């Protein structure tokens, strides 16, 4: 943003967000101007202050995204609740003219809507799930349930042209724990 403001030159054509905002007040998002240790200490000693600082940072973050987007950068939400939590923090993420905070209509498209398109109707990934309990055992149970559902779908019969994608996803689900594929706060992505 500083470079754009000082030169008018937009260095990024495409932007997204990769924060773990599905659990922003328990370590999924850290406030600006605080390092990891400082953030952890604040989270432990004063969780309400941590939440205020996170929300302040989300508003700042969105202001920067909006500025670059208004200048021509294409931005999309990765599907990690960044826009939802930013809206809850009071950031301007609504579509122009939409002042309803509960409308669910955001200024920016999601990765699934805009980039992945119809892939989910074919029944294969990418998949993501989150265990908000933060308990690794809950994530293992979720993996097991996902594998069972996927196997049921395979057993019912799937088109030959997408069979390999199903097999790949089954392998990914079954081996995620072994490979420690945890994103953020006990999420699979």
mmCIF file of C-alpha atoms in Angstrom:
data_model
loop_
_atom_site.group_PDB
_atom_site.id
_atom_site.type_symbol
_atom_site.label_atom_id
_atom_site.label_comp_id
_atom_site.label_asym_id
_atom_site.label_seq_id
_atom_site.Cartn_x
_atom_site.Cartn_y
_atom_site.Cartn_z
ATOM 1 C CA UNK A 1 0.000 0.000 0.000
ATOM 2 C CA UNK A 2 2.808 2.427 0.873
ATOM 3 C CA UNK A 3 4.426 1.904 -2.520
ATOM 4 C CA UNK A 4 1.108 2.463 -4.294
ATOM 5 C CA UNK A 5 0.378 5.586 -2.266
ATOM 6 C CA UNK A 6 3.809 7.081 -2.926
ATOM 7 C CA UNK A 7 4.188 6.128 -6.613
ATOM 8 C CA UNK A 8 0.738 5.304 -7.947
ATOM 9 C CA UNK A 9 2.202 2.028 -9.193
ATOM 10 C CA UNK A 10 0.152 -1.066 -8.350
ATOM 11 C CA UNK A 11 2.570 -3.972 -7.823
ATOM 12 C CA UNK A 12 -0.035 -6.716 -7.338
ATOM 13 C CA UNK A 13 -2.639 -7.719 -9.907
ATOM 14 C CA UNK A 14 -4.110 -10.509 -7.799
ATOM 15 C CA UNK A 15 -4.655 -10.728 -4.040
ATOM 16 C CA UNK A 16 -6.137 -13.126 -1.528
ATOM 17 C CA UNK A 17 -6.009 -13.785 2.169
ATOM 18 C CA UNK A 18 -4.645 -16.886 3.872
ATOM 19 C CA UNK A 19 -5.307 -16.155 7.540
ATOM 20 C CA UNK A 20 -7.129 -18.579 9.839
ATOM 21 C CA UNK A 21 -10.074 -16.337 10.622
ATOM 22 C CA UNK A 22 -12.338 -19.257 11.417
ATOM 23 C CA UNK A 23 -10.808 -18.908 14.910
ATOM 24 C CA UNK A 24 -9.405 -15.363 15.026
ATOM 25 C CA UNK A 25 -9.431 -14.819 18.780
ATOM 26 C CA UNK A 26 -7.590 -17.976 19.743
ATOM 27 C CA UNK A 27 -4.459 -17.608 17.648
ATOM 28 C CA UNK A 28 -5.882 -17.801 14.121
ATOM 29 C CA UNK A 29 -5.124 -14.136 13.455
ATOM 30 C CA UNK A 30 -2.518 -12.016 15.189
ATOM 31 C CA UNK A 31 -2.770 -8.259 15.607
ATOM 32 C CA UNK A 32 -0.429 -5.960 13.745
ATOM 33 C CA UNK A 33 2.513 -4.509 15.712
ATOM 34 C CA UNK A 34 2.730 -7.538 18.042
ATOM 35 C CA UNK A 35 5.121 -10.419 17.558
ATOM 36 C CA UNK A 36 4.147 -14.008 18.287
ATOM 37 C CA UNK A 37 5.324 -13.987 21.904
ATOM 38 C CA UNK A 38 3.629 -10.665 22.676
ATOM 39 C CA UNK A 39 0.413 -11.859 21.064
ATOM 40 C CA UNK A 40 0.460 -15.111 23.015
ATOM 41 C CA UNK A 41 1.007 -13.234 26.269
ATOM 42 C CA UNK A 42 -1.842 -10.807 25.551
ATOM 43 C CA UNK A 43 -4.096 -13.700 24.552
ATOM 44 C CA UNK A 44 -3.383 -15.399 27.876
ATOM 45 C CA UNK A 45 -3.494 -12.350 30.165
ATOM 46 C CA UNK A 46 -6.127 -10.193 28.484
ATOM 47 C CA UNK A 47 -8.184 -12.025 25.858
ATOM 48 C CA UNK A 48 -10.619 -9.122 25.485
ATOM 49 C CA UNK A 49 -7.757 -6.754 24.607
ATOM 50 C CA UNK A 50 -6.426 -9.363 22.193
ATOM 51 C CA UNK A 51 -9.838 -9.496 20.519
ATOM 52 C CA UNK A 52 -9.976 -5.684 20.266
ATOM 53 C CA UNK A 53 -6.495 -5.595 18.709
ATOM 54 C CA UNK A 54 -7.380 -8.355 16.250
ATOM 55 C CA UNK A 55 -10.529 -6.527 15.183
ATOM 56 C CA UNK A 56 -8.571 -3.285 14.830
ATOM 57 C CA UNK A 57 -6.040 -5.140 12.656
ATOM 58 C CA UNK A 58 -8.794 -6.697 10.535
ATOM 59 C CA UNK A 59 -10.211 -3.239 9.832
ATOM 60 C CA UNK A 60 -6.747 -2.001 8.869
ATOM 61 C CA UNK A 61 -6.192 -5.086 6.723
ATOM 62 C CA UNK A 62 -9.472 -4.541 4.842
ATOM 63 C CA UNK A 63 -8.715 -0.848 4.337
ATOM 64 C CA UNK A 64 -5.483 -1.858 2.583
ATOM 65 C CA UNK A 65 -7.218 -4.536 0.495
ATOM 66 C CA UNK A 66 -9.967 -2.087 -0.510
ATOM 67 C CA UNK A 67 -7.439 0.566 -1.488
ATOM 68 C CA UNK A 68 -5.501 -1.830 -3.712
ATOM 69 C CA UNK A 69 -8.686 -3.349 -5.111
ATOM 70 C CA UNK A 70 -10.050 0.092 -5.967
ATOM 71 C CA UNK A 71 -6.786 0.672 -7.840
ATOM 72 C CA UNK A 72 -7.271 -2.481 -9.917
ATOM 73 C CA UNK A 73 -6.039 -5.451 -7.894
ATOM 74 C CA UNK A 74 -8.371 -8.438 -8.168
ATOM 75 C CA UNK A 75 -9.067 -9.810 -4.665
ATOM 76 C CA UNK A 76 -10.872 -12.966 -3.588
ATOM 77 C CA UNK A 77 -11.541 -14.508 -0.188
ATOM 78 C CA UNK A 78 -9.964 -17.915 0.262
ATOM 79 C CA UNK A 79 -12.844 -19.188 2.364
ATOM 80 C CA UNK A 80 -11.254 -18.850 5.772
ATOM 81 C CA UNK A 81 -13.845 -16.472 7.250
ATOM 82 C CA UNK A 82 -11.670 -13.409 6.617
ATOM 83 C CA UNK A 83 -14.577 -11.405 5.171
ATOM 84 C CA UNK A 84 -17.023 -12.609 7.813
ATOM 85 C CA UNK A 85 -14.754 -11.730 10.739
ATOM 86 C CA UNK A 86 -13.769 -8.454 9.104
ATOM 87 C CA UNK A 87 -17.440 -7.537 8.779
ATOM 88 C CA UNK A 88 -17.986 -8.452 12.435
ATOM 89 C CA UNK A 89 -15.077 -6.163 13.301
ATOM 90 C CA UNK A 90 -16.766 -3.288 11.468
ATOM 91 C CA UNK A 91 -14.667 -3.318 8.287
ATOM 92 C CA UNK A 92 -16.157 -2.253 4.966
ATOM 93 C CA UNK A 93 -16.528 -5.576 3.148
ATOM 94 C CA UNK A 94 -20.153 -5.263 1.977
ATOM 95 C CA UNK A 95 -21.044 -4.891 -1.672
ATOM 96 C CA UNK A 96 -21.510 -1.245 -2.607
ATOM 97 C CA UNK A 97 -25.003 -0.134 -1.640
ATOM 98 C CA UNK A 98 -25.558 -3.084 0.719
ATOM 99 C CA UNK A 99 -25.644 -1.868 4.308
ATOM 100 C CA UNK A 100 -27.206 -5.017 5.791
ATOM 101 C CA UNK A 101 -24.542 -6.682 7.990
ATOM 102 C CA UNK A 102 -26.457 -9.971 7.815
ATOM 103 C CA UNK A 103 -26.945 -10.106 4.044
ATOM 104 C CA UNK A 104 -24.076 -12.516 3.419
ATOM 105 C CA UNK A 105 -23.205 -10.520 0.306
ATOM 106 C CA UNK A 106 -19.595 -9.478 0.328
ATOM 107 C CA UNK A 107 -17.716 -7.048 -1.841
ATOM 108 C CA UNK A 108 -15.316 -9.806 -2.894
ATOM 109 C CA UNK A 109 -16.020 -13.260 -4.292
ATOM 110 C CA UNK A 110 -14.866 -16.411 -2.587
ATOM 111 C CA UNK A 111 -12.276 -18.775 -3.985
ATOM 112 C CA UNK A 112 -14.909 -21.479 -4.352
ATOM 113 C CA UNK A 113 -17.397 -19.216 -6.137
ATOM 114 C CA UNK A 114 -14.998 -17.508 -8.453
ATOM 115 C CA UNK A 115 -11.995 -19.740 -8.964
ATOM 116 C CA UNK A 116 -13.121 -23.321 -8.337
ATOM 117 C CA UNK A 117 -16.537 -22.863 -9.893
ATOM 118 C CA UNK A 118 -18.481 -26.070 -10.405
ATOM 119 C CA UNK A 119 -15.850 -28.540 -9.164
ATOM 120 C CA UNK A 120 -17.781 -29.351 -5.978
ATOM 121 C CA UNK A 121 -20.805 -30.505 -7.942
ATOM 122 C CA UNK A 122 -18.529 -33.180 -9.381
ATOM 123 C CA UNK A 123 -17.842 -34.368 -5.853
ATOM 124 C CA UNK A 124 -14.148 -33.763 -5.367
ATOM 125 C CA UNK A 125 -11.922 -31.263 -3.609
ATOM 126 C CA UNK A 126 -10.340 -29.281 -2.441
ATOM 127 C CA UNK A 127 -11.996 -29.996 0.862
ATOM 128 C CA UNK A 128 -11.770 -28.077 4.102
ATOM 129 C CA UNK A 129 -13.108 -28.628 7.554
ATOM 130 C CA UNK A 130 -12.439 -27.038 10.889
ATOM 131 C CA UNK A 131 -12.595 -28.380 14.432
ATOM 132 C CA UNK A 132 -13.332 -25.316 16.487
ATOM 133 C CA UNK A 133 -12.736 -27.263 19.684
ATOM 134 C CA UNK A 134 -9.010 -27.156 18.879
ATOM 135 C CA UNK A 135 -8.800 -30.794 19.967
ATOM 136 C CA UNK A 136 -6.676 -33.010 17.659
ATOM 137 C CA UNK A 137 -8.843 -36.027 18.568
ATOM 138 C CA UNK A 138 -11.897 -34.194 17.206
ATOM 139 C CA UNK A 139 -10.037 -33.584 13.972
ATOM 140 C CA UNK A 140 -9.249 -37.321 13.744
ATOM 141 C CA UNK A 141 -12.951 -38.116 14.220
ATOM 142 C CA UNK A 142 -13.825 -35.612 11.496
ATOM 143 C CA UNK A 143 -11.262 -37.216 9.170
ATOM 144 C CA UNK A 144 -12.817 -40.610 9.852
ATOM 145 C CA UNK A 145 -16.329 -39.315 9.135
ATOM 146 C CA UNK A 146 -15.159 -37.652 5.920
ATOM 147 C CA UNK A 147 -13.492 -40.892 4.780
ATOM 148 C CA UNK A 148 -16.658 -42.878 5.556
ATOM 149 C CA UNK A 149 -18.863 -40.481 3.596
ATOM 150 C CA UNK A 150 -16.425 -40.468 0.680
ATOM 151 C CA UNK A 151 -16.337 -44.283 0.669
ATOM 152 C CA UNK A 152 -20.146 -44.435 0.666
ATOM 153 C CA UNK A 153 -20.221 -42.175 -2.381
ATOM 154 C CA UNK A 154 -17.632 -44.334 -4.152
ATOM 155 C CA UNK A 155 -19.555 -47.496 -3.281
ATOM 156 C CA UNK A 156 -22.759 -46.028 -4.744
ATOM 157 C CA UNK A 157 -20.934 -45.569 -8.030
ATOM 158 C CA UNK A 158 -19.192 -42.599 -9.573
ATOM 159 C CA UNK A 159 -18.456 -41.675 -13.173
ATOM 160 C CA UNK A 160 -15.282 -43.269 -14.489
ATOM 161 C CA UNK A 161 -13.863 -39.895 -15.583
ATOM 162 C CA UNK A 162 -13.676 -38.646 -11.984
ATOM 163 C CA UNK A 163 -12.838 -41.900 -10.213
ATOM 164 C CA UNK A 164 -9.165 -40.972 -9.824
ATOM 165 C CA UNK A 165 -10.038 -37.684 -8.096
ATOM 166 C CA UNK A 166 -12.117 -39.618 -5.559
ATOM 167 C CA UNK A 167 -9.298 -42.069 -4.946
ATOM 168 C CA UNK A 168 -6.823 -39.196 -4.530
ATOM 169 C CA UNK A 169 -9.118 -37.489 -2.030
ATOM 170 C CA UNK A 170 -9.578 -40.720 -0.058
ATOM 171 C CA UNK A 171 -5.813 -41.100 0.185
ATOM 172 C CA UNK A 172 -5.443 -37.450 1.240
ATOM 173 C CA UNK A 173 -8.100 -37.807 3.954
ATOM 174 C CA UNK A 174 -6.734 -41.087 5.295
ATOM 175 C CA UNK A 175 -3.126 -39.856 5.365
ATOM 176 C CA UNK A 176 -3.704 -36.270 6.533
ATOM 177 C CA UNK A 177 -3.052 -37.128 10.190
ATOM 178 C CA UNK A 178 0.106 -39.077 9.366
ATOM 179 C CA UNK A 179 1.502 -36.150 7.401
ATOM 180 C CA UNK A 180 0.406 -33.606 10.021
ATOM 181 C CA UNK A 181 -1.612 -31.633 7.490
ATOM 182 C CA UNK A 182 -3.131 -29.195 9.966
ATOM 183 C CA UNK A 183 -3.832 -25.613 8.958
ATOM 184 C CA UNK A 184 -4.357 -22.945 11.602
ATOM 185 C CA UNK A 185 -6.553 -24.079 14.454
ATOM 186 C CA UNK A 186 -7.110 -27.786 13.763
ATOM 187 C CA UNK A 187 -8.322 -27.363 10.197
ATOM 188 C CA UNK A 188 -7.758 -29.470 7.121
ATOM 189 C CA UNK A 189 -7.306 -27.658 3.862
#
